[in-house]
């Protein structure tokens, strides 16, 4: 009992920085520039474990700081890789249910990446021309943020190869399933194959999410988080 109490007190009073979480200096510098001085709870719990390569199941509400929790470890890993991504491939794939969310994630990833090392990104969305997306992908990208339907179309047409992808994020997975994306999500994950680190986030743990997590995650770290400041 006393030990638990002490552990909680220590957590509460130890102010962690992004550097303490094991992130490389260039990322810490761009976080500083973006005004991120103190990591949120989910960032503190997730980042060190994700840097070690663990899979993760996050039950977290909007506003808890999930984008940086999954995005920073991915960028750290990519920055440590030699060379450039292979043509037609993406080193990391982040799936989001809507165009708006995908746009926000892409913006956040580019702001975290800063100018320290050139990280290439592409947004793959339905409802806009495929041409520019296909041209960017043809060169190979570090980070692809996509909605499942359009990405599945491009995969089916042979415009993207997922076999080089090493990081897969399913953001707001509950909404993706509600929108009927279970088929594309599963097909995309299967196309990537087992050599990947997978992170799944959902606001709820409905049975269909639990099943998806069981299918896609390997011994995941489970993290729960309320919105920032609550
Ligand atoms: P979620 O995906 O959990 O809804 P976001 O990643 O979109 O949350 O973050 C919510 C808001 O909080 C965003 O405006 C983001 O820029 C901001 N934010 C996230 N982490 C931090 C942090 N450590 N310090 C300051 N602002 C943060
Ligand atoms: Mg989010």
PDB file of C-alpha atoms and ligand atoms in Angstrom:
ATOM      1  CA  UNK A   1       0.000   0.000   0.000  1.00  0.00           C
ATOM      2  CA  UNK A   2       2.683   2.467   1.093  1.00  0.00           C
ATOM      3  CA  UNK A   3       4.790   1.525  -1.897  1.00  0.00           C
ATOM      4  CA  UNK A   4       1.963   2.184  -4.305  1.00  0.00           C
ATOM      5  CA  UNK A   5       1.357   5.538  -2.701  1.00  0.00           C
ATOM      6  CA  UNK A   6       5.039   6.495  -2.993  1.00  0.00           C
ATOM      7  CA  UNK A   7       5.147   5.397  -6.619  1.00  0.00           C
ATOM      8  CA  UNK A   8       2.137   7.569  -7.415  1.00  0.00           C
ATOM      9  CA  UNK A   9       3.614  10.547  -5.588  1.00  0.00           C
ATOM     10  CA  UNK A  10       6.862  10.139  -7.476  1.00  0.00           C
ATOM     11  CA  UNK A  11       5.023  10.020 -10.803  1.00  0.00           C
ATOM     12  CA  UNK A  12       3.122  13.099  -9.908  1.00  0.00           C
ATOM     13  CA  UNK A  13       6.072  15.191  -8.842  1.00  0.00           C
ATOM     14  CA  UNK A  14       8.637  14.074 -11.401  1.00  0.00           C
ATOM     15  CA  UNK A  15       8.335  16.450 -14.309  1.00  0.00           C
ATOM     16  CA  UNK A  16       9.460  14.520 -17.334  1.00  0.00           C
ATOM     17  CA  UNK A  17      10.817  16.180 -20.438  1.00  0.00           C
ATOM     18  CA  UNK A  18      10.741  14.846 -24.004  1.00  0.00           C
ATOM     19  CA  UNK A  19      14.503  14.331 -23.731  1.00  0.00           C
ATOM     20  CA  UNK A  20      13.964  12.085 -20.680  1.00  0.00           C
ATOM     21  CA  UNK A  21      11.753   9.871 -22.827  1.00  0.00           C
ATOM     22  CA  UNK A  22      14.703   8.994 -25.055  1.00  0.00           C
ATOM     23  CA  UNK A  23      13.925  11.082 -28.121  1.00  0.00           C
ATOM     24  CA  UNK A  24      16.821  12.343 -30.240  1.00  0.00           C
ATOM     25  CA  UNK A  25      17.872  15.987 -29.954  1.00  0.00           C
ATOM     26  CA  UNK A  26      16.586  17.173 -33.364  1.00  0.00           C
ATOM     27  CA  UNK A  27      13.065  16.055 -32.457  1.00  0.00           C
ATOM     28  CA  UNK A  28      13.267  17.651 -29.020  1.00  0.00           C
ATOM     29  CA  UNK A  29      14.323  20.880 -30.740  1.00  0.00           C
ATOM     30  CA  UNK A  30      11.325  20.920 -33.084  1.00  0.00           C
ATOM     31  CA  UNK A  31       8.997  20.129 -30.170  1.00  0.00           C
ATOM     32  CA  UNK A  32      10.460  23.137 -28.376  1.00  0.00           C
ATOM     33  CA  UNK A  33       9.825  25.265 -31.438  1.00  0.00           C
ATOM     34  CA  UNK A  34       6.214  23.999 -31.565  1.00  0.00           C
ATOM     35  CA  UNK A  35       5.740  24.954 -27.901  1.00  0.00           C
ATOM     36  CA  UNK A  36       5.624  21.371 -26.616  1.00  0.00           C
ATOM     37  CA  UNK A  37       7.627  21.576 -23.377  1.00  0.00           C
ATOM     38  CA  UNK A  38       6.011  18.875 -21.213  1.00  0.00           C
ATOM     39  CA  UNK A  39       4.854  15.497 -22.508  1.00  0.00           C
ATOM     40  CA  UNK A  40       1.291  14.392 -21.775  1.00  0.00           C
ATOM     41  CA  UNK A  41       0.517  11.224 -19.800  1.00  0.00           C
ATOM     42  CA  UNK A  42       0.055   9.033 -22.833  1.00  0.00           C
ATOM     43  CA  UNK A  43       3.277  10.412 -24.339  1.00  0.00           C
ATOM     44  CA  UNK A  44       5.201   9.608 -21.138  1.00  0.00           C
ATOM     45  CA  UNK A  45       3.850   6.064 -21.031  1.00  0.00           C
ATOM     46  CA  UNK A  46       4.026   5.272 -24.715  1.00  0.00           C
ATOM     47  CA  UNK A  47       7.159   6.892 -26.143  1.00  0.00           C
ATOM     48  CA  UNK A  48       9.881   4.931 -24.265  1.00  0.00           C
ATOM     49  CA  UNK A  49       8.119   1.627 -24.987  1.00  0.00           C
ATOM     50  CA  UNK A  50       7.481   2.439 -28.638  1.00  0.00           C
ATOM     51  CA  UNK A  51      11.145   3.414 -29.042  1.00  0.00           C
ATOM     52  CA  UNK A  52      11.956  -0.152 -27.933  1.00  0.00           C
ATOM     53  CA  UNK A  53       9.787  -1.470 -30.749  1.00  0.00           C
ATOM     54  CA  UNK A  54       6.746  -2.626 -28.810  1.00  0.00           C
ATOM     55  CA  UNK A  55       3.269  -2.845 -30.256  1.00  0.00           C
ATOM     56  CA  UNK A  56       0.702  -0.687 -28.534  1.00  0.00           C
ATOM     57  CA  UNK A  57      -3.017  -0.633 -27.848  1.00  0.00           C
ATOM     58  CA  UNK A  58      -4.111   2.839 -26.793  1.00  0.00           C
ATOM     59  CA  UNK A  59      -7.538   3.496 -25.349  1.00  0.00           C
ATOM     60  CA  UNK A  60      -7.509   7.228 -25.458  1.00  0.00           C
ATOM     61  CA  UNK A  61      -9.883  10.067 -26.019  1.00  0.00           C
ATOM     62  CA  UNK A  62      -9.539  13.041 -28.291  1.00  0.00           C
ATOM     63  CA  UNK A  63      -7.117  15.613 -26.941  1.00  0.00           C
ATOM     64  CA  UNK A  64      -4.807  13.257 -25.039  1.00  0.00           C
ATOM     65  CA  UNK A  65      -1.855  13.900 -27.348  1.00  0.00           C
ATOM     66  CA  UNK A  66      -1.875  10.641 -29.302  1.00  0.00           C
ATOM     67  CA  UNK A  67      -0.348  12.026 -32.487  1.00  0.00           C
ATOM     68  CA  UNK A  68       2.958  12.829 -30.829  1.00  0.00           C
ATOM     69  CA  UNK A  69       2.804   9.609 -28.777  1.00  0.00           C
ATOM     70  CA  UNK A  70       2.961   7.452 -31.911  1.00  0.00           C
ATOM     71  CA  UNK A  71       4.500   9.978 -34.300  1.00  0.00           C
ATOM     72  CA  UNK A  72       7.683  10.846 -32.426  1.00  0.00           C
ATOM     73  CA  UNK A  73       8.960   7.258 -31.952  1.00  0.00           C
ATOM     74  CA  UNK A  74       8.272   6.564 -35.632  1.00  0.00           C
ATOM     75  CA  UNK A  75      10.225   9.641 -36.698  1.00  0.00           C
ATOM     76  CA  UNK A  76      13.079   8.750 -34.308  1.00  0.00           C
ATOM     77  CA  UNK A  77      13.313   5.272 -35.831  1.00  0.00           C
ATOM     78  CA  UNK A  78      13.184   6.566 -39.402  1.00  0.00           C
ATOM     79  CA  UNK A  79      15.831   9.218 -38.704  1.00  0.00           C
ATOM     80  CA  UNK A  80      18.160   6.434 -37.557  1.00  0.00           C
ATOM     81  CA  UNK A  81      17.712   4.460 -40.783  1.00  0.00           C
ATOM     82  CA  UNK A  82      20.334   4.706 -43.516  1.00  0.00           C
ATOM     83  CA  UNK A  83      19.553   5.729 -47.076  1.00  0.00           C
ATOM     84  CA  UNK A  84      16.266   6.633 -48.641  1.00  0.00           C
ATOM     85  CA  UNK A  85      12.962   4.764 -48.792  1.00  0.00           C
ATOM     86  CA  UNK A  86      12.612   2.417 -51.765  1.00  0.00           C
ATOM     87  CA  UNK A  87      10.629   3.650 -54.764  1.00  0.00           C
ATOM     88  CA  UNK A  88       6.868   3.018 -54.420  1.00  0.00           C
ATOM     89  CA  UNK A  89       7.193   2.195 -50.739  1.00  0.00           C
ATOM     90  CA  UNK A  90       6.397   3.909 -47.429  1.00  0.00           C
ATOM     91  CA  UNK A  91       8.478   3.265 -44.310  1.00  0.00           C
ATOM     92  CA  UNK A  92       5.586   4.184 -42.020  1.00  0.00           C
ATOM     93  CA  UNK A  93       1.859   4.102 -42.687  1.00  0.00           C
ATOM     94  CA  UNK A  94      -0.666   5.969 -40.566  1.00  0.00           C
ATOM     95  CA  UNK A  95      -4.327   5.203 -41.292  1.00  0.00           C
ATOM     96  CA  UNK A  96      -7.045   7.620 -40.228  1.00  0.00           C
ATOM     97  CA  UNK A  97     -10.831   7.452 -40.746  1.00  0.00           C
ATOM     98  CA  UNK A  98     -11.410  10.886 -42.307  1.00  0.00           C
ATOM     99  CA  UNK A  99      -9.711  13.368 -44.604  1.00  0.00           C
ATOM    100  CA  UNK A 100      -9.700  16.028 -41.877  1.00  0.00           C
ATOM    101  CA  UNK A 101      -7.922  13.761 -39.415  1.00  0.00           C
ATOM    102  CA  UNK A 102      -5.415  12.620 -41.999  1.00  0.00           C
ATOM    103  CA  UNK A 103      -4.610  16.243 -42.872  1.00  0.00           C
ATOM    104  CA  UNK A 104      -4.077  17.082 -39.176  1.00  0.00           C
ATOM    105  CA  UNK A 105      -1.804  14.088 -38.617  1.00  0.00           C
ATOM    106  CA  UNK A 106       0.247  14.899 -41.710  1.00  0.00           C
ATOM    107  CA  UNK A 107       0.687  18.495 -40.540  1.00  0.00           C
ATOM    108  CA  UNK A 108       1.730  17.351 -37.075  1.00  0.00           C
ATOM    109  CA  UNK A 109       4.242  14.839 -38.438  1.00  0.00           C
ATOM    110  CA  UNK A 110       5.814  17.457 -40.701  1.00  0.00           C
ATOM    111  CA  UNK A 111       6.074  19.935 -37.839  1.00  0.00           C
ATOM    112  CA  UNK A 112       7.707  17.313 -35.566  1.00  0.00           C
ATOM    113  CA  UNK A 113      10.122  16.310 -38.322  1.00  0.00           C
ATOM    114  CA  UNK A 114      11.146  19.943 -38.724  1.00  0.00           C
ATOM    115  CA  UNK A 115      14.129  20.559 -40.911  1.00  0.00           C
ATOM    116  CA  UNK A 116      16.651  18.489 -38.938  1.00  0.00           C
ATOM    117  CA  UNK A 117      16.647  15.664 -41.430  1.00  0.00           C
ATOM    118  CA  UNK A 118      14.640  15.517 -44.600  1.00  0.00           C
ATOM    119  CA  UNK A 119      11.660  13.293 -43.895  1.00  0.00           C
ATOM    120  CA  UNK A 120       9.438  12.761 -46.915  1.00  0.00           C
ATOM    121  CA  UNK A 121       5.693  12.553 -46.413  1.00  0.00           C
ATOM    122  CA  UNK A 122       2.630  11.941 -48.534  1.00  0.00           C
ATOM    123  CA  UNK A 123      -1.072  12.343 -47.882  1.00  0.00           C
ATOM    124  CA  UNK A 124      -3.251   9.729 -49.557  1.00  0.00           C
ATOM    125  CA  UNK A 125      -6.895  10.813 -49.515  1.00  0.00           C
ATOM    126  CA  UNK A 126     -10.022  10.091 -51.474  1.00  0.00           C
ATOM    127  CA  UNK A 127     -11.944  12.847 -53.225  1.00  0.00           C
ATOM    128  CA  UNK A 128      -8.837  14.461 -54.750  1.00  0.00           C
ATOM    129  CA  UNK A 129      -6.793  13.612 -57.834  1.00  0.00           C
ATOM    130  CA  UNK A 130      -4.687  10.441 -57.574  1.00  0.00           C
ATOM    131  CA  UNK A 131      -2.003  11.760 -59.878  1.00  0.00           C
ATOM    132  CA  UNK A 132       0.049  13.878 -57.448  1.00  0.00           C
ATOM    133  CA  UNK A 133      -0.212  11.166 -54.774  1.00  0.00           C
ATOM    134  CA  UNK A 134       1.031   8.489 -57.183  1.00  0.00           C
ATOM    135  CA  UNK A 135       3.955  10.672 -58.301  1.00  0.00           C
ATOM    136  CA  UNK A 136       5.139  11.248 -54.722  1.00  0.00           C
ATOM    137  CA  UNK A 137       4.776   7.586 -53.809  1.00  0.00           C
ATOM    138  CA  UNK A 138       6.741   6.577 -56.908  1.00  0.00           C
ATOM    139  CA  UNK A 139       9.858   8.158 -55.378  1.00  0.00           C
ATOM    140  CA  UNK A 140       9.304   6.364 -52.060  1.00  0.00           C
ATOM    141  CA  UNK A 141       8.276   8.106 -48.841  1.00  0.00           C
ATOM    142  CA  UNK A 142       9.172   7.951 -45.171  1.00  0.00           C
ATOM    143  CA  UNK A 143       5.711   8.655 -43.782  1.00  0.00           C
ATOM    144  CA  UNK A 144       2.376   8.042 -45.530  1.00  0.00           C
ATOM    145  CA  UNK A 145      -0.824   9.273 -43.900  1.00  0.00           C
ATOM    146  CA  UNK A 146      -3.853   7.751 -45.595  1.00  0.00           C
ATOM    147  CA  UNK A 147      -7.551   7.067 -45.480  1.00  0.00           C
ATOM    148  CA  UNK A 148      -8.106   3.330 -46.038  1.00  0.00           C
ATOM    149  CA  UNK A 149     -10.326   3.441 -49.143  1.00  0.00           C
ATOM    150  CA  UNK A 150      -7.996   5.448 -51.399  1.00  0.00           C
ATOM    151  CA  UNK A 151      -4.929   3.588 -50.208  1.00  0.00           C
ATOM    152  CA  UNK A 152      -6.561   0.254 -50.972  1.00  0.00           C
ATOM    153  CA  UNK A 153      -7.354   1.509 -54.503  1.00  0.00           C
ATOM    154  CA  UNK A 154      -3.723   2.463 -55.065  1.00  0.00           C
ATOM    155  CA  UNK A 155      -2.491  -0.857 -53.675  1.00  0.00           C
ATOM    156  CA  UNK A 156      -4.905  -2.766 -55.937  1.00  0.00           C
ATOM    157  CA  UNK A 157      -3.665  -0.772 -58.939  1.00  0.00           C
ATOM    158  CA  UNK A 158      -0.038  -1.581 -58.119  1.00  0.00           C
ATOM    159  CA  UNK A 159       0.904   2.032 -57.308  1.00  0.00           C
ATOM    160  CA  UNK A 160       2.090   1.318 -53.741  1.00  0.00           C
ATOM    161  CA  UNK A 161       4.106  -1.557 -52.300  1.00  0.00           C
ATOM    162  CA  UNK A 162       3.587  -2.120 -48.599  1.00  0.00           C
ATOM    163  CA  UNK A 163       6.150  -4.884 -48.132  1.00  0.00           C
ATOM    164  CA  UNK A 164       8.822  -2.350 -47.052  1.00  0.00           C
ATOM    165  CA  UNK A 165       6.568  -0.756 -44.415  1.00  0.00           C
ATOM    166  CA  UNK A 166       7.830  -1.248 -40.863  1.00  0.00           C
ATOM    167  CA  UNK A 167       5.400   0.932 -38.860  1.00  0.00           C
ATOM    168  CA  UNK A 168       1.604   0.787 -38.976  1.00  0.00           C
ATOM    169  CA  UNK A 169      -0.693   3.082 -37.009  1.00  0.00           C
ATOM    170  CA  UNK A 170      -4.476   2.748 -36.899  1.00  0.00           C
ATOM    171  CA  UNK A 171      -5.673   6.041 -35.456  1.00  0.00           C
ATOM    172  CA  UNK A 172      -9.288   6.282 -34.262  1.00  0.00           C
ATOM    173  CA  UNK A 173      -9.794   2.647 -35.215  1.00  0.00           C
ATOM    174  CA  UNK A 174     -13.313   2.605 -33.774  1.00  0.00           C
ATOM    175  CA  UNK A 175     -14.377   5.281 -36.244  1.00  0.00           C
ATOM    176  CA  UNK A 176     -12.647   3.452 -39.085  1.00  0.00           C
ATOM    177  CA  UNK A 177     -14.712   0.353 -38.339  1.00  0.00           C
ATOM    178  CA  UNK A 178     -17.918   2.389 -37.936  1.00  0.00           C
ATOM    179  CA  UNK A 179     -17.281   3.813 -41.403  1.00  0.00           C
ATOM    180  CA  UNK A 180     -17.039   0.337 -42.892  1.00  0.00           C
ATOM    181  CA  UNK A 181     -13.264   0.251 -43.421  1.00  0.00           C
ATOM    182  CA  UNK A 182     -12.662  -3.139 -41.797  1.00  0.00           C
ATOM    183  CA  UNK A 183     -12.026  -4.795 -45.191  1.00  0.00           C
ATOM    184  CA  UNK A 184      -9.397  -2.311 -46.447  1.00  0.00           C
ATOM    185  CA  UNK A 185      -7.764  -2.081 -42.994  1.00  0.00           C
ATOM    186  CA  UNK A 186      -7.290  -5.846 -42.785  1.00  0.00           C
ATOM    187  CA  UNK A 187      -6.137  -6.134 -46.387  1.00  0.00           C
ATOM    188  CA  UNK A 188      -3.615  -3.327 -45.910  1.00  0.00           C
ATOM    189  CA  UNK A 189      -2.237  -4.889 -42.704  1.00  0.00           C
ATOM    190  CA  UNK A 190      -1.953  -8.246 -44.441  1.00  0.00           C
ATOM    191  CA  UNK A 191      -0.091  -6.614 -47.329  1.00  0.00           C
ATOM    192  CA  UNK A 192       2.465  -5.168 -44.916  1.00  0.00           C
ATOM    193  CA  UNK A 193       3.135  -8.551 -43.392  1.00  0.00           C
ATOM    194  CA  UNK A 194       4.347  -9.485 -39.909  1.00  0.00           C
ATOM    195  CA  UNK A 195       7.678  -7.583 -39.852  1.00  0.00           C
ATOM    196  CA  UNK A 196       6.192  -4.399 -38.486  1.00  0.00           C
ATOM    197  CA  UNK A 197       5.507  -2.436 -35.314  1.00  0.00           C
ATOM    198  CA  UNK A 198       1.778  -1.809 -34.951  1.00  0.00           C
ATOM    199  CA  UNK A 199      -0.043   0.825 -32.906  1.00  0.00           C
ATOM    200  CA  UNK A 200      -3.821   0.823 -32.586  1.00  0.00           C
ATOM    201  CA  UNK A 201      -5.789   3.653 -31.006  1.00  0.00           C
ATOM    202  CA  UNK A 202      -9.465   3.739 -30.180  1.00  0.00           C
ATOM    203  CA  UNK A 203     -11.740   5.732 -27.886  1.00  0.00           C
ATOM    204  CA  UNK A 204     -13.559   2.525 -26.933  1.00  0.00           C
ATOM    205  CA  UNK A 205     -12.825  -1.173 -26.586  1.00  0.00           C
ATOM    206  CA  UNK A 206     -15.918  -2.500 -28.340  1.00  0.00           C
ATOM    207  CA  UNK A 207     -15.757  -6.232 -29.207  1.00  0.00           C
ATOM    208  CA  UNK A 208     -14.864  -5.522 -32.858  1.00  0.00           C
ATOM    209  CA  UNK A 209     -11.882  -3.411 -31.719  1.00  0.00           C
ATOM    210  CA  UNK A 210     -10.756  -6.082 -29.273  1.00  0.00           C
ATOM    211  CA  UNK A 211     -10.866  -8.605 -32.105  1.00  0.00           C
ATOM    212  CA  UNK A 212      -8.952  -6.323 -34.484  1.00  0.00           C
ATOM    213  CA  UNK A 213      -6.315  -5.732 -31.789  1.00  0.00           C
ATOM    214  CA  UNK A 214      -6.000  -9.485 -31.293  1.00  0.00           C
ATOM    215  CA  UNK A 215      -5.570  -9.986 -35.042  1.00  0.00           C
ATOM    216  CA  UNK A 216      -3.057  -7.195 -35.654  1.00  0.00           C
ATOM    217  CA  UNK A 217      -1.033  -6.623 -32.471  1.00  0.00           C
ATOM    218  CA  UNK A 218       1.794  -8.667 -31.020  1.00  0.00           C
ATOM    219  CA  UNK A 219       1.962  -8.618 -27.193  1.00  0.00           C
ATOM    220  CA  UNK A 220       0.902  -4.965 -27.070  1.00  0.00           C
ATOM    221  CA  UNK A 221       1.519  -2.479 -24.317  1.00  0.00           C
ATOM    222  CA  UNK A 222      -1.911  -1.299 -23.214  1.00  0.00           C
ATOM    223  CA  UNK A 223      -2.235   2.373 -22.379  1.00  0.00           C
ATOM    224  CA  UNK A 224      -5.305   4.308 -21.314  1.00  0.00           C
ATOM    225  CA  UNK A 225      -5.453   8.066 -21.224  1.00  0.00           C
ATOM    226  CA  UNK A 226      -7.940  10.821 -20.570  1.00  0.00           C
ATOM    227  CA  UNK A 227      -7.745  14.174 -22.370  1.00  0.00           C
ATOM    228  CA  UNK A 228      -4.857  16.499 -21.511  1.00  0.00           C
ATOM    229  CA  UNK A 229      -5.384  18.476 -18.309  1.00  0.00           C
ATOM    230  CA  UNK A 230      -8.206  16.287 -16.979  1.00  0.00           C
TER     231      UNK A 230
HETATM  232  P1  LIG B   1      -5.469  13.283 -29.858  1.00  0.00           P
HETATM  233  O1  LIG B   1      -4.986  12.664 -31.117  1.00  0.00           O
HETATM  234  O2  LIG B   1      -5.291  12.412 -28.669  1.00  0.00           O
HETATM  235  O3  LIG B   1      -6.866  13.798 -29.986  1.00  0.00           O
HETATM  236  P2  LIG B   1      -3.624  15.357 -30.497  1.00  0.00           P
HETATM  237  O4  LIG B   1      -2.402  14.578 -30.755  1.00  0.00           O
HETATM  238  O5  LIG B   1      -4.379  15.858 -31.667  1.00  0.00           O
HETATM  239  O6  LIG B   1      -4.601  14.552 -29.528  1.00  0.00           O
HETATM  240  O7  LIG B   1      -3.261  16.563 -29.519  1.00  0.00           O
HETATM  241  C1  LIG B   1      -4.277  17.436 -29.057  1.00  0.00           C
HETATM  242  C2  LIG B   1      -3.738  18.868 -29.011  1.00  0.00           C
HETATM  243  O8  LIG B   1      -2.755  18.981 -27.991  1.00  0.00           O
HETATM  244  C3  LIG B   1      -3.058  19.296 -30.303  1.00  0.00           C
HETATM  245  O9  LIG B   1      -3.384  20.642 -30.551  1.00  0.00           O
HETATM  246  C4  LIG B   1      -1.586  19.155 -29.994  1.00  0.00           C
HETATM  247  O10 LIG B   1      -0.817  20.051 -30.763  1.00  0.00           O
HETATM  248  C5  LIG B   1      -1.531  19.454 -28.511  1.00  0.00           C
HETATM  249  N1  LIG B   1      -0.456  18.744 -27.788  1.00  0.00           N
HETATM  250  C6  LIG B   1      -0.220  17.414 -27.822  1.00  0.00           C
HETATM  251  N2  LIG B   1       0.799  17.087 -27.017  1.00  0.00           N
HETATM  252  C7  LIG B   1       1.236  18.243 -26.458  1.00  0.00           C
HETATM  253  C8  LIG B   1       2.288  18.569 -25.524  1.00  0.00           C
HETATM  254  N3  LIG B   1       3.072  17.632 -25.012  1.00  0.00           N
HETATM  255  N4  LIG B   1       2.442  19.866 -25.187  1.00  0.00           N
HETATM  256  C9  LIG B   1       1.623  20.824 -25.698  1.00  0.00           C
HETATM  257  N5  LIG B   1       0.625  20.592 -26.587  1.00  0.00           N
HETATM  258  C10 LIG B   1       0.417  19.309 -26.954  1.00  0.00           C
HETATM  259 MG1  LIG B   2      -5.857  12.185 -32.849  1.00  0.00          MG
END
